[in-house]
Short mmCIF file of C-alpha atoms and ligand atoms in Angstrom, two decimals:
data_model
loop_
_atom_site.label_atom_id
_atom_site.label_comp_id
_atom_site.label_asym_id
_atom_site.label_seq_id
_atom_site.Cartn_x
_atom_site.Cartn_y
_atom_site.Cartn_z
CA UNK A 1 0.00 0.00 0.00
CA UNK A 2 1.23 3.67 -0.69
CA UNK A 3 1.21 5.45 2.42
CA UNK A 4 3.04 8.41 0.96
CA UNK A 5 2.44 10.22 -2.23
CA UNK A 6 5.17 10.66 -4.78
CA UNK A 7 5.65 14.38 -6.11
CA UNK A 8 5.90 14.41 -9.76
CA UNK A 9 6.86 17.52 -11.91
CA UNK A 10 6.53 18.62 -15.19
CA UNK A 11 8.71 20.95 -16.99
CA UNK A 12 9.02 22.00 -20.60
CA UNK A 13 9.42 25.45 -22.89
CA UNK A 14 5.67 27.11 -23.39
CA UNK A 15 4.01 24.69 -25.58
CA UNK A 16 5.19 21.44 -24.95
CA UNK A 17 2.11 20.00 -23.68
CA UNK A 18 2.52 19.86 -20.43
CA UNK A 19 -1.09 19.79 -19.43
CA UNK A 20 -2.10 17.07 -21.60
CA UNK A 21 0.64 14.70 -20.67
CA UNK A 22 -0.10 15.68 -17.03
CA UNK A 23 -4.18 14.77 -17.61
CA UNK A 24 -2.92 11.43 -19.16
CA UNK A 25 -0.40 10.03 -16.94
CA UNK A 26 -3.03 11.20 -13.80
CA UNK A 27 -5.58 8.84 -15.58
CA UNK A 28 -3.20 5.88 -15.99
CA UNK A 29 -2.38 6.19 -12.12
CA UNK A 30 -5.45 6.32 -10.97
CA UNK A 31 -6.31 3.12 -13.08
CA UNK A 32 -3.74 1.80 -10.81
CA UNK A 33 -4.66 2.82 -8.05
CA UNK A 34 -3.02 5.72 -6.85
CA UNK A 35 -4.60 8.88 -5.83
CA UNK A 36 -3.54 12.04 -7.88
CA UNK A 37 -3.80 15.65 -7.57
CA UNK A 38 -3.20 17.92 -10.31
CA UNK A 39 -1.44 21.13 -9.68
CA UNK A 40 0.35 24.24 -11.11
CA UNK A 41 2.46 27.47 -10.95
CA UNK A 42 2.05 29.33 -11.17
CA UNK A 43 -0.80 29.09 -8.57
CA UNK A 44 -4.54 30.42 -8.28
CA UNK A 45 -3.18 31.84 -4.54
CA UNK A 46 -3.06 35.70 -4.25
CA UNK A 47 0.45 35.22 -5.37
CA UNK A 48 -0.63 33.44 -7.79
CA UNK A 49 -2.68 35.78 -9.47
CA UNK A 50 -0.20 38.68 -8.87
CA UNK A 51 2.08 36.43 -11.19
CA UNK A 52 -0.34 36.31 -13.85
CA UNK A 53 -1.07 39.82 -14.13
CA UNK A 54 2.71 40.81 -14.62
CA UNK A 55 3.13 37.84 -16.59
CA UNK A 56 0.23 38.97 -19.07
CA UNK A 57 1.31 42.75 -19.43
CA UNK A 58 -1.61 44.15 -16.81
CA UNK A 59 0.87 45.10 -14.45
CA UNK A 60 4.15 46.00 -14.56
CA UNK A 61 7.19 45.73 -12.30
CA UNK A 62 10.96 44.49 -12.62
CA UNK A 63 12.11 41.07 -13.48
CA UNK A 64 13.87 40.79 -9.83
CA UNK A 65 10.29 41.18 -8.19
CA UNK A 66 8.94 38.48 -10.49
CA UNK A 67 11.28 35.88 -9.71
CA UNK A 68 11.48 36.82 -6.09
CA UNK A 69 7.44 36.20 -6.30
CA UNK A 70 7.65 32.58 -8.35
CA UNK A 71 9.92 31.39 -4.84
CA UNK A 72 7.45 32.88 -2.62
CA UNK A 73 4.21 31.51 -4.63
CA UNK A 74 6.41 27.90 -4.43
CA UNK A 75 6.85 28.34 -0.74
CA UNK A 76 3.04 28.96 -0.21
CA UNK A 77 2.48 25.99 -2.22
CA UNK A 78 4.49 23.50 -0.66
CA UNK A 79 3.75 24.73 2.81
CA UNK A 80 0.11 26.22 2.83
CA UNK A 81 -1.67 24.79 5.84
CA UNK A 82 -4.93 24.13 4.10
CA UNK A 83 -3.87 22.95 0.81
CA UNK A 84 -0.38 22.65 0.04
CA UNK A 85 1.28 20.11 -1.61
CA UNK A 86 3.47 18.92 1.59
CA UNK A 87 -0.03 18.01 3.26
CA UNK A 88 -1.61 16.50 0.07
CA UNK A 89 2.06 14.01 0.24
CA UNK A 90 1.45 13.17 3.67
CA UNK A 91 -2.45 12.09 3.05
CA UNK A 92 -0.65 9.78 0.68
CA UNK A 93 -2.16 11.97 -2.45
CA UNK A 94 0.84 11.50 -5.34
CA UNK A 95 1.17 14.96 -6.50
CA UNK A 96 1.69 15.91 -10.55
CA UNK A 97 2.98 19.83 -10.53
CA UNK A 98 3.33 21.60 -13.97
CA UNK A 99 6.30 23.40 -12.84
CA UNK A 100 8.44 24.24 -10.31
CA UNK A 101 11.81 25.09 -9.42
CA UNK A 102 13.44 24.42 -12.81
CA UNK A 103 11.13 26.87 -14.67
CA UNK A 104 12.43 29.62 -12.18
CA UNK A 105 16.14 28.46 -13.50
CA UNK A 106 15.46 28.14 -16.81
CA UNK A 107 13.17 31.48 -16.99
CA UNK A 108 13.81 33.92 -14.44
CA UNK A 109 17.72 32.54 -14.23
CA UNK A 110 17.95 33.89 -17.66
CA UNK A 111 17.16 37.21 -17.00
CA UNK A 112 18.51 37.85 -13.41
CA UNK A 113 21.60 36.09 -12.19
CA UNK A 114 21.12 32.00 -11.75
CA UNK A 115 22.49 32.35 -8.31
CA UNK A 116 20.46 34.27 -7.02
CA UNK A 117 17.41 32.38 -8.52
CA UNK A 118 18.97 29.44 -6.94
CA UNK A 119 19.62 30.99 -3.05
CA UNK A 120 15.86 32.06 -3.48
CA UNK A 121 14.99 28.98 -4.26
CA UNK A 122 17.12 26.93 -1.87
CA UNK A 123 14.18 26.53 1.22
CA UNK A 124 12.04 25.17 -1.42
CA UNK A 125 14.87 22.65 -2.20
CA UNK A 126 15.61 21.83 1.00
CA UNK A 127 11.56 21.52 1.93
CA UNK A 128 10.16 19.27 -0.86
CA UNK A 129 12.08 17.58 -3.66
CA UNK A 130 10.56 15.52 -6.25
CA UNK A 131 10.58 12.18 -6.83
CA UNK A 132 10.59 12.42 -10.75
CA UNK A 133 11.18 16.12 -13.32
CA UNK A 134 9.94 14.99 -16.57
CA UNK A 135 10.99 17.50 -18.96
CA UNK A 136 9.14 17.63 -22.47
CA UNK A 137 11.73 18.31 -24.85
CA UNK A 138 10.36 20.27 -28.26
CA UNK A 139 12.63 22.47 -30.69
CA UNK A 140 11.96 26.14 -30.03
CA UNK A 141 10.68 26.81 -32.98
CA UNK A 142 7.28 23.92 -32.87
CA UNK A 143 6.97 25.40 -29.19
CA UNK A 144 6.03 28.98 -31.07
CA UNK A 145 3.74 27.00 -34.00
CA UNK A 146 1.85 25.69 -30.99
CA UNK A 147 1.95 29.29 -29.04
CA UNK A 148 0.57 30.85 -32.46
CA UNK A 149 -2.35 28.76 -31.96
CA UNK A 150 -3.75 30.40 -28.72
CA UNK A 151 -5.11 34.09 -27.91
CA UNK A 152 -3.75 35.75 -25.36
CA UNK A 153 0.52 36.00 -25.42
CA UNK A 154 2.26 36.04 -22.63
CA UNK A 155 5.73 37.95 -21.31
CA UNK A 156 7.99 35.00 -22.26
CA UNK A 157 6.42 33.80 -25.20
CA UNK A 158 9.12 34.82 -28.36
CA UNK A 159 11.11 32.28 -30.57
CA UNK A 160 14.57 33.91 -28.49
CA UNK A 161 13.42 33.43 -25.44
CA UNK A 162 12.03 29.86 -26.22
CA UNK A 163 15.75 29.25 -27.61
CA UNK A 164 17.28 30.76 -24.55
CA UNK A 165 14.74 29.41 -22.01
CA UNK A 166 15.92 25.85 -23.58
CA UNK A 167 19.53 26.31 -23.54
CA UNK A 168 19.10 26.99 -19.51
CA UNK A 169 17.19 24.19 -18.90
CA UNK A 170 19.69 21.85 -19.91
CA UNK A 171 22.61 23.55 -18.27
CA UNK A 172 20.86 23.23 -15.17
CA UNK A 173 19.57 20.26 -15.72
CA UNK A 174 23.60 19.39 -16.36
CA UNK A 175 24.65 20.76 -13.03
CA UNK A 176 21.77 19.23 -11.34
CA UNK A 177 21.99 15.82 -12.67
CA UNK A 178 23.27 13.93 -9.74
CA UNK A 179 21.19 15.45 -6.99
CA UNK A 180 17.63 14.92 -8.95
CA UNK A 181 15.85 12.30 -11.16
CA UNK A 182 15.37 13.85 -14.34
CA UNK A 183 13.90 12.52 -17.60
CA UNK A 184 14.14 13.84 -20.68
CA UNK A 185 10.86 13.22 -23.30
CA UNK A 186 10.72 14.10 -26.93
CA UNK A 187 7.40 15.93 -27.07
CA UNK A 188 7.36 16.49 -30.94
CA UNK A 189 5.60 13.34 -31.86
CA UNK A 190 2.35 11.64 -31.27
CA UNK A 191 0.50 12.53 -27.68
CA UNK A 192 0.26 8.89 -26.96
CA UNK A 193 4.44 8.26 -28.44
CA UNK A 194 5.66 11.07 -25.77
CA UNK A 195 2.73 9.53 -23.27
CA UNK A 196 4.44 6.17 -23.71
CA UNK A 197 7.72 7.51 -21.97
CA UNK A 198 6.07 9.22 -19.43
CA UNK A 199 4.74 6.09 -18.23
CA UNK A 200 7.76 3.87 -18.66
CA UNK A 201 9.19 6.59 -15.92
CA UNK A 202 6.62 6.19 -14.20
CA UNK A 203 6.35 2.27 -14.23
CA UNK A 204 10.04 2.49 -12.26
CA UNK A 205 9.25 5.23 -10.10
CA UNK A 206 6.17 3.01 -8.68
CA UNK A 207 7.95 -0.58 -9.63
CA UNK A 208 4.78 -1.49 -11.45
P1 TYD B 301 2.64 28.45 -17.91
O1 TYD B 301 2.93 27.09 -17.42
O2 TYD B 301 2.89 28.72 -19.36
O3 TYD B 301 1.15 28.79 -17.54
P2 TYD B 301 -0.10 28.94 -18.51
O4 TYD B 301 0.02 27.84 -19.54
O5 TYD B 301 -1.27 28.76 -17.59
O6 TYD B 301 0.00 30.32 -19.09
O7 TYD B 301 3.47 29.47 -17.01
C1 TYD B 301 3.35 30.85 -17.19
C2 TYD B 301 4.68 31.50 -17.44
O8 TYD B 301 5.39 31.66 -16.20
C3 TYD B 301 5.61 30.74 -18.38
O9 TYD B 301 6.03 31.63 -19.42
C4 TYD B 301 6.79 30.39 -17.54
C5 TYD B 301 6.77 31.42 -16.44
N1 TYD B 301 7.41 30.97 -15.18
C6 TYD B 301 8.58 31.59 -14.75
O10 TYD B 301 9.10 32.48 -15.40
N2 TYD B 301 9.15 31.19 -13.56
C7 TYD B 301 8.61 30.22 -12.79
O11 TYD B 301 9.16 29.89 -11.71
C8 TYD B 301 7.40 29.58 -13.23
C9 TYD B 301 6.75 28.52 -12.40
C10 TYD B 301 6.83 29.99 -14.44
#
């Protein structure tokens, strides 16, 4: 019997279909038996929200303010009393995250200094690490077909920043490699192809 949730996370460039792959690995869990939450950041919290407003243009403020607020919208949502992601764990609820840390490394670690990015988000390192990063790997270029696709654009969202925002991933991902269990997926093919992986990972992780 699980008696303790696993935390899984999701990371990937905008576009790589995060969500979907998220929706589809949930389903094939639960078919198994494991309980699943679905979460993201970032969050619907207050800090949350703040995020999405600079993110989308409505409010402005400085790129050091918006990665400061990504840690502290990760530290509500690993600690928060009522619903965070800690407590969910300890129910035994396995926990699927689109994003975390490595999107403030690969994003915000871009723009301001990585070091910094990473001392802000050492507590959260030290508090909860997952138990699996899947990263959905797609060329920059097929992330900003897929982009083109939706309405409303967001800060981040230009063929450079896809390029560079990929580039930091994997030199984090480099320096990182020994310390967490990360898994690469090509997410340029079929759904079900780049599902396929996700689930062989997964298979291990659970020793299905
Ligand atoms: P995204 O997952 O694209 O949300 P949605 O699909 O709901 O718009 O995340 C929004 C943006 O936030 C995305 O461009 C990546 C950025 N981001 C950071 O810059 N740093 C972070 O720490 C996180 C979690 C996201």
């Amino acid at each position: 019997m699980i008696t303790k949730g696993k935390f899984i996370v999701f990371e990937g460039t905008d576009g790589s279909g995060k969500s979907t792959q998220m929706r589809l690995l949930s389903s094939y869990l639960q078919e198994r038996g494991v309980a699943c939450a679905l979460t993201h950041e970032p969050t619907t919290s207050p800090f949350g929200m703040l995020l999405r407003d600079c993110m989308g243009g409505r409010t402005e403020t400085s790129e050091y303010a918006i990665a400061a607020m990504f840690a502290a919208d990760r530290l509500d949502h690993i600690e928060n009393p009522v619903n965070g992601m800690k407590k969910q764990l300890f129910e035994g609820v396995t926990v699927l995250c689109d994003r975390y840390y490595f999107s403030s490394f690969a994003y915000n670690g871009g723009i301001v200094p990585l070091g910094w990015v990473e001392e802000l988000n050492r507590p959260a390192m030290e508090l909860l690490r997952p138990d699996l990063v899947v990263y959905l790997d797609l060329t920059p270029e097929e992330g900003m077909r897929r982009i083109a696709r939706r309405s409303e654009r967001e800060r981040y969202e230009t063929l450079e920043r896809q390029r560079k925002t990929r580039e930091k991933y994997f030199e984090v991902f480099e320096k990182y490699k020994d310390l967490e269990h990360i898994v690469i997926v090509e997410s340029e093919k079929e759904i079900e192809q780049t599902q396929a992986q996700i689930r062989a990972a997964a298979d291990a992780l659970f020793g299905f």
